Amino acid sequence: MSKNRFRMLRELMQRQEDEAAEAMGACIRRHRDAEEKRDLLERFRSEYEEKLRQALRDAAPPELIVNHRGFLARLDEALMLQHEELERLRHLLEESRRAWLAARTRRRAFEVLEARADAEAMAQAERLAQKALDEHATQNHLRREREF
């Protein structure tokens, strides 16, 4: 295979690996953002639950207690949905990590093949050079013998 083809294939495989790495990076960022949103919801729920406890201690009007409980139920639902989203993103992250590892493995395997081809080309060039030297030495030897 010509050097140009190897270079083109190497560039293609590197580009595929880079794209897979970028996709994995995007998944990591989305997962991190979702974790931050979950943490924020959990903190907000905890704070709101404390407000409900305080309202119960202060003998707040029943409609306020009902409103607090309703809001806590909506926060619980939002937290459940956020946990589901986190799980979905975790799966996507694992898929993107596997895709990146596969692209990296393909690129590395190709680099090994390219190195072998380079080594074989170098060995072939050395054999040809040695053959040319041997022929040259033989010609010189035969010429000297004829001269004597």
mmCIF file of C-alpha atoms in Angstrom:
data_model
loop_
_atom_site.group_PDB
_atom_site.id
_atom_site.type_symbol
_atom_site.label_atom_id
_atom_site.label_comp_id
_atom_site.label_asym_id
_atom_site.label_seq_id
_atom_site.Cartn_x
_atom_site.Cartn_y
_atom_site.Cartn_z
ATOM 1 C CA MET A 1 0.000 0.000 0.000
ATOM 2 C CA SER A 2 1.397 3.375 -0.884
ATOM 3 C CA LYS A 3 2.495 5.900 1.718
ATOM 4 C CA ASN A 4 -0.250 8.248 0.540
ATOM 5 C CA ARG A 5 -2.966 5.660 1.192
ATOM 6 C CA PHE A 6 -1.538 4.875 4.613
ATOM 7 C CA ARG A 7 -1.470 8.590 5.436
ATOM 8 C CA MET A 8 -5.077 9.016 4.287
ATOM 9 C CA LEU A 9 -6.235 6.012 6.306
ATOM 10 C CA ARG A 10 -4.262 7.138 9.359
ATOM 11 C CA GLU A 11 -5.858 10.600 9.131
ATOM 12 C CA LEU A 12 -9.321 9.048 8.724
ATOM 13 C CA MET A 13 -8.865 6.815 11.762
ATOM 14 C CA GLN A 14 -7.479 9.688 13.814
ATOM 15 C CA ARG A 15 -10.459 11.831 12.807
ATOM 16 C CA GLN A 16 -12.850 9.024 13.805
ATOM 17 C CA GLU A 17 -11.125 8.695 17.173
ATOM 18 C CA ASP A 18 -11.225 12.474 17.679
ATOM 19 C CA GLU A 19 -14.938 12.576 16.847
ATOM 20 C CA ALA A 20 -15.621 9.712 19.259
ATOM 21 C CA ALA A 21 -13.633 11.534 21.957
ATOM 22 C CA GLU A 22 -15.615 14.733 21.352
ATOM 23 C CA ALA A 23 -18.892 12.805 21.551
ATOM 24 C CA MET A 24 -17.763 11.196 24.809
ATOM 25 C CA GLY A 25 -16.779 14.626 26.160
ATOM 26 C CA ALA A 26 -20.236 15.961 25.326
ATOM 27 C CA CYS A 27 -21.806 12.991 27.136
ATOM 28 C CA ILE A 28 -19.602 13.610 30.159
ATOM 29 C CA ARG A 29 -20.675 17.269 30.258
ATOM 30 C CA ARG A 30 -24.384 16.391 29.888
ATOM 31 C CA HIS A 31 -24.086 13.783 32.640
ATOM 32 C CA ARG A 32 -22.278 16.242 34.928
ATOM 33 C CA ASP A 33 -24.946 18.894 34.258
ATOM 34 C CA ALA A 34 -27.690 16.384 35.051
ATOM 35 C CA GLU A 35 -25.936 15.461 38.311
ATOM 36 C CA GLU A 36 -25.740 19.124 39.251
ATOM 37 C CA LYS A 37 -29.447 19.549 38.489
ATOM 38 C CA ARG A 38 -30.272 16.492 40.619
ATOM 39 C CA ASP A 39 -28.140 17.836 43.475
ATOM 40 C CA LEU A 40 -29.869 21.214 43.212
ATOM 41 C CA LEU A 41 -33.305 19.562 43.294
ATOM 42 C CA GLU A 42 -32.288 17.481 46.314
ATOM 43 C CA ARG A 43 -31.033 20.556 48.181
ATOM 44 C CA PHE A 44 -34.162 22.498 47.285
ATOM 45 C CA ARG A 45 -36.368 19.602 48.405
ATOM 46 C CA SER A 46 -34.476 19.331 51.691
ATOM 47 C CA GLU A 47 -34.837 23.070 52.313
ATOM 48 C CA TYR A 48 -38.530 23.007 51.430
ATOM 49 C CA GLU A 49 -39.094 19.978 53.661
ATOM 50 C CA GLU A 50 -37.500 21.901 56.520
ATOM 51 C CA LYS A 51 -39.886 24.794 55.800
ATOM 52 C CA LEU A 52 -42.789 22.341 56.029
ATOM 53 C CA ARG A 53 -41.549 21.045 59.389
ATOM 54 C CA GLN A 54 -41.224 24.620 60.608
ATOM 55 C CA ALA A 55 -44.739 25.399 59.392
ATOM 56 C CA LEU A 56 -46.046 22.353 61.266
ATOM 57 C CA ARG A 57 -44.226 23.445 64.447
ATOM 58 C CA ASP A 58 -45.602 26.961 64.081
ATOM 59 C CA ALA A 59 -49.145 25.643 63.611
ATOM 60 C CA ALA A 60 -49.455 27.198 60.152
ATOM 61 C CA PRO A 61 -52.857 27.282 58.424
ATOM 62 C CA PRO A 62 -53.901 23.943 56.903
ATOM 63 C CA GLU A 63 -53.953 25.314 53.334
ATOM 64 C CA LEU A 64 -50.277 26.293 53.698
ATOM 65 C CA ILE A 65 -49.429 22.787 54.894
ATOM 66 C CA VAL A 66 -51.359 21.269 51.949
ATOM 67 C CA ASN A 67 -49.538 23.567 49.517
ATOM 68 C CA HIS A 68 -46.154 22.634 50.987
ATOM 69 C CA ARG A 69 -46.961 18.915 50.760
ATOM 70 C CA GLY A 70 -48.191 19.287 47.179
ATOM 71 C CA PHE A 71 -45.051 21.143 46.201
ATOM 72 C CA LEU A 72 -42.885 18.479 47.885
ATOM 73 C CA ALA A 73 -44.754 15.807 45.882
ATOM 74 C CA ARG A 74 -43.958 17.701 42.649
ATOM 75 C CA LEU A 75 -40.316 17.990 43.739
ATOM 76 C CA ASP A 76 -40.252 14.227 44.391
ATOM 77 C CA GLU A 77 -41.617 13.638 40.889
ATOM 78 C CA ALA A 78 -38.992 15.969 39.409
ATOM 79 C CA LEU A 79 -36.279 14.123 41.340
ATOM 80 C CA MET A 80 -37.535 10.766 40.088
ATOM 81 C CA LEU A 81 -37.476 12.052 36.486
ATOM 82 C CA GLN A 82 -33.996 13.475 37.019
ATOM 83 C CA HIS A 83 -32.754 10.125 38.338
ATOM 84 C CA GLU A 84 -34.197 8.442 35.240
ATOM 85 C CA GLU A 85 -32.465 11.031 33.040
ATOM 86 C CA LEU A 86 -29.196 10.409 34.868
ATOM 87 C CA GLU A 87 -29.516 6.683 34.264
ATOM 88 C CA ARG A 88 -30.226 7.275 30.560
ATOM 89 C CA LEU A 89 -27.206 9.585 30.312
ATOM 90 C CA ARG A 90 -25.044 7.067 32.160
ATOM 91 C CA HIS A 91 -25.898 4.476 29.510
ATOM 92 C CA LEU A 92 -25.135 6.958 26.724
ATOM 93 C CA LEU A 93 -21.846 7.795 28.400
ATOM 94 C CA GLU A 94 -20.899 4.122 28.576
ATOM 95 C CA GLU A 95 -21.820 3.666 24.904
ATOM 96 C CA SER A 96 -19.758 6.686 23.907
ATOM 97 C CA ARG A 97 -16.822 5.439 25.992
ATOM 98 C CA ARG A 98 -17.008 2.044 24.269
ATOM 99 C CA ALA A 99 -17.177 3.758 20.849
ATOM 100 C CA TRP A 100 -14.121 5.867 21.677
ATOM 101 C CA LEU A 101 -12.183 2.838 22.936
ATOM 102 C CA ALA A 102 -13.085 0.927 19.761
ATOM 103 C CA ALA A 103 -11.945 3.840 17.570
ATOM 104 C CA ARG A 104 -8.708 4.130 19.543
ATOM 105 C CA THR A 105 -8.102 0.381 19.264
ATOM 106 C CA ARG A 106 -8.696 0.484 15.485
ATOM 107 C CA ARG A 107 -6.302 3.415 15.114
ATOM 108 C CA ARG A 108 -3.616 1.699 17.192
ATOM 109 C CA ALA A 109 -4.021 -1.560 15.261
ATOM 110 C CA PHE A 110 -3.676 0.350 12.019
ATOM 111 C CA GLU A 111 -0.538 2.046 13.314
ATOM 112 C CA VAL A 112 0.932 -1.394 14.009
ATOM 113 C CA LEU A 113 0.060 -2.505 10.469
ATOM 114 C CA GLU A 114 1.542 0.694 9.077
ATOM 115 C CA ALA A 115 4.739 0.185 11.094
ATOM 116 C CA ARG A 116 4.983 -3.394 9.804
ATOM 117 C CA ALA A 117 4.496 -2.218 6.231
ATOM 118 C CA ASP A 118 7.146 0.471 6.761
ATOM 119 C CA ALA A 119 9.535 -2.112 8.213
ATOM 120 C CA GLU A 120 8.860 -4.476 5.296
ATOM 121 C CA ALA A 121 9.417 -1.650 2.789
ATOM 122 C CA MET A 122 12.647 -0.743 4.563
ATOM 123 C CA ALA A 123 13.793 -4.383 4.542
ATOM 124 C CA GLN A 124 12.925 -4.659 0.843
ATOM 125 C CA ALA A 125 14.878 -1.464 0.103
ATOM 126 C CA GLU A 126 17.843 -2.813 2.079
ATOM 127 C CA ARG A 127 17.685 -6.125 0.177
ATOM 128 C CA LEU A 128 17.617 -4.251 -3.131
ATOM 129 C CA ALA A 129 20.512 -2.044 -2.033
ATOM 130 C CA GLN A 130 22.483 -5.087 -0.907
ATOM 131 C CA LYS A 131 21.729 -6.830 -4.194
ATOM 132 C CA ALA A 132 22.942 -3.753 -6.108
ATOM 133 C CA LEU A 133 26.108 -3.664 -3.993
ATOM 134 C CA ASP A 134 26.684 -7.375 -4.541
ATOM 135 C CA GLU A 135 26.194 -6.991 -8.299
ATOM 136 C CA HIS A 136 28.526 -4.016 -8.334
ATOM 137 C CA ALA A 137 31.158 -5.933 -6.365
ATOM 138 C CA THR A 138 30.770 -8.931 -8.677
ATOM 139 C CA GLN A 139 31.148 -6.721 -11.741
ATOM 140 C CA ASN A 140 34.282 -5.116 -10.271
ATOM 141 C CA HIS A 141 35.719 -8.515 -9.427
ATOM 142 C CA LEU A 142 35.010 -9.860 -12.933
ATOM 143 C CA ARG A 143 36.536 -6.764 -14.534
ATOM 144 C CA ARG A 144 39.705 -7.112 -12.470
ATOM 145 C CA GLU A 145 40.017 -10.764 -13.385
ATOM 146 C CA ARG A 146 39.728 -9.934 -17.075
ATOM 147 C CA GLU A 147 42.365 -7.252 -16.765
ATOM 148 C CA PHE A 148 44.928 -9.721 -15.429
#
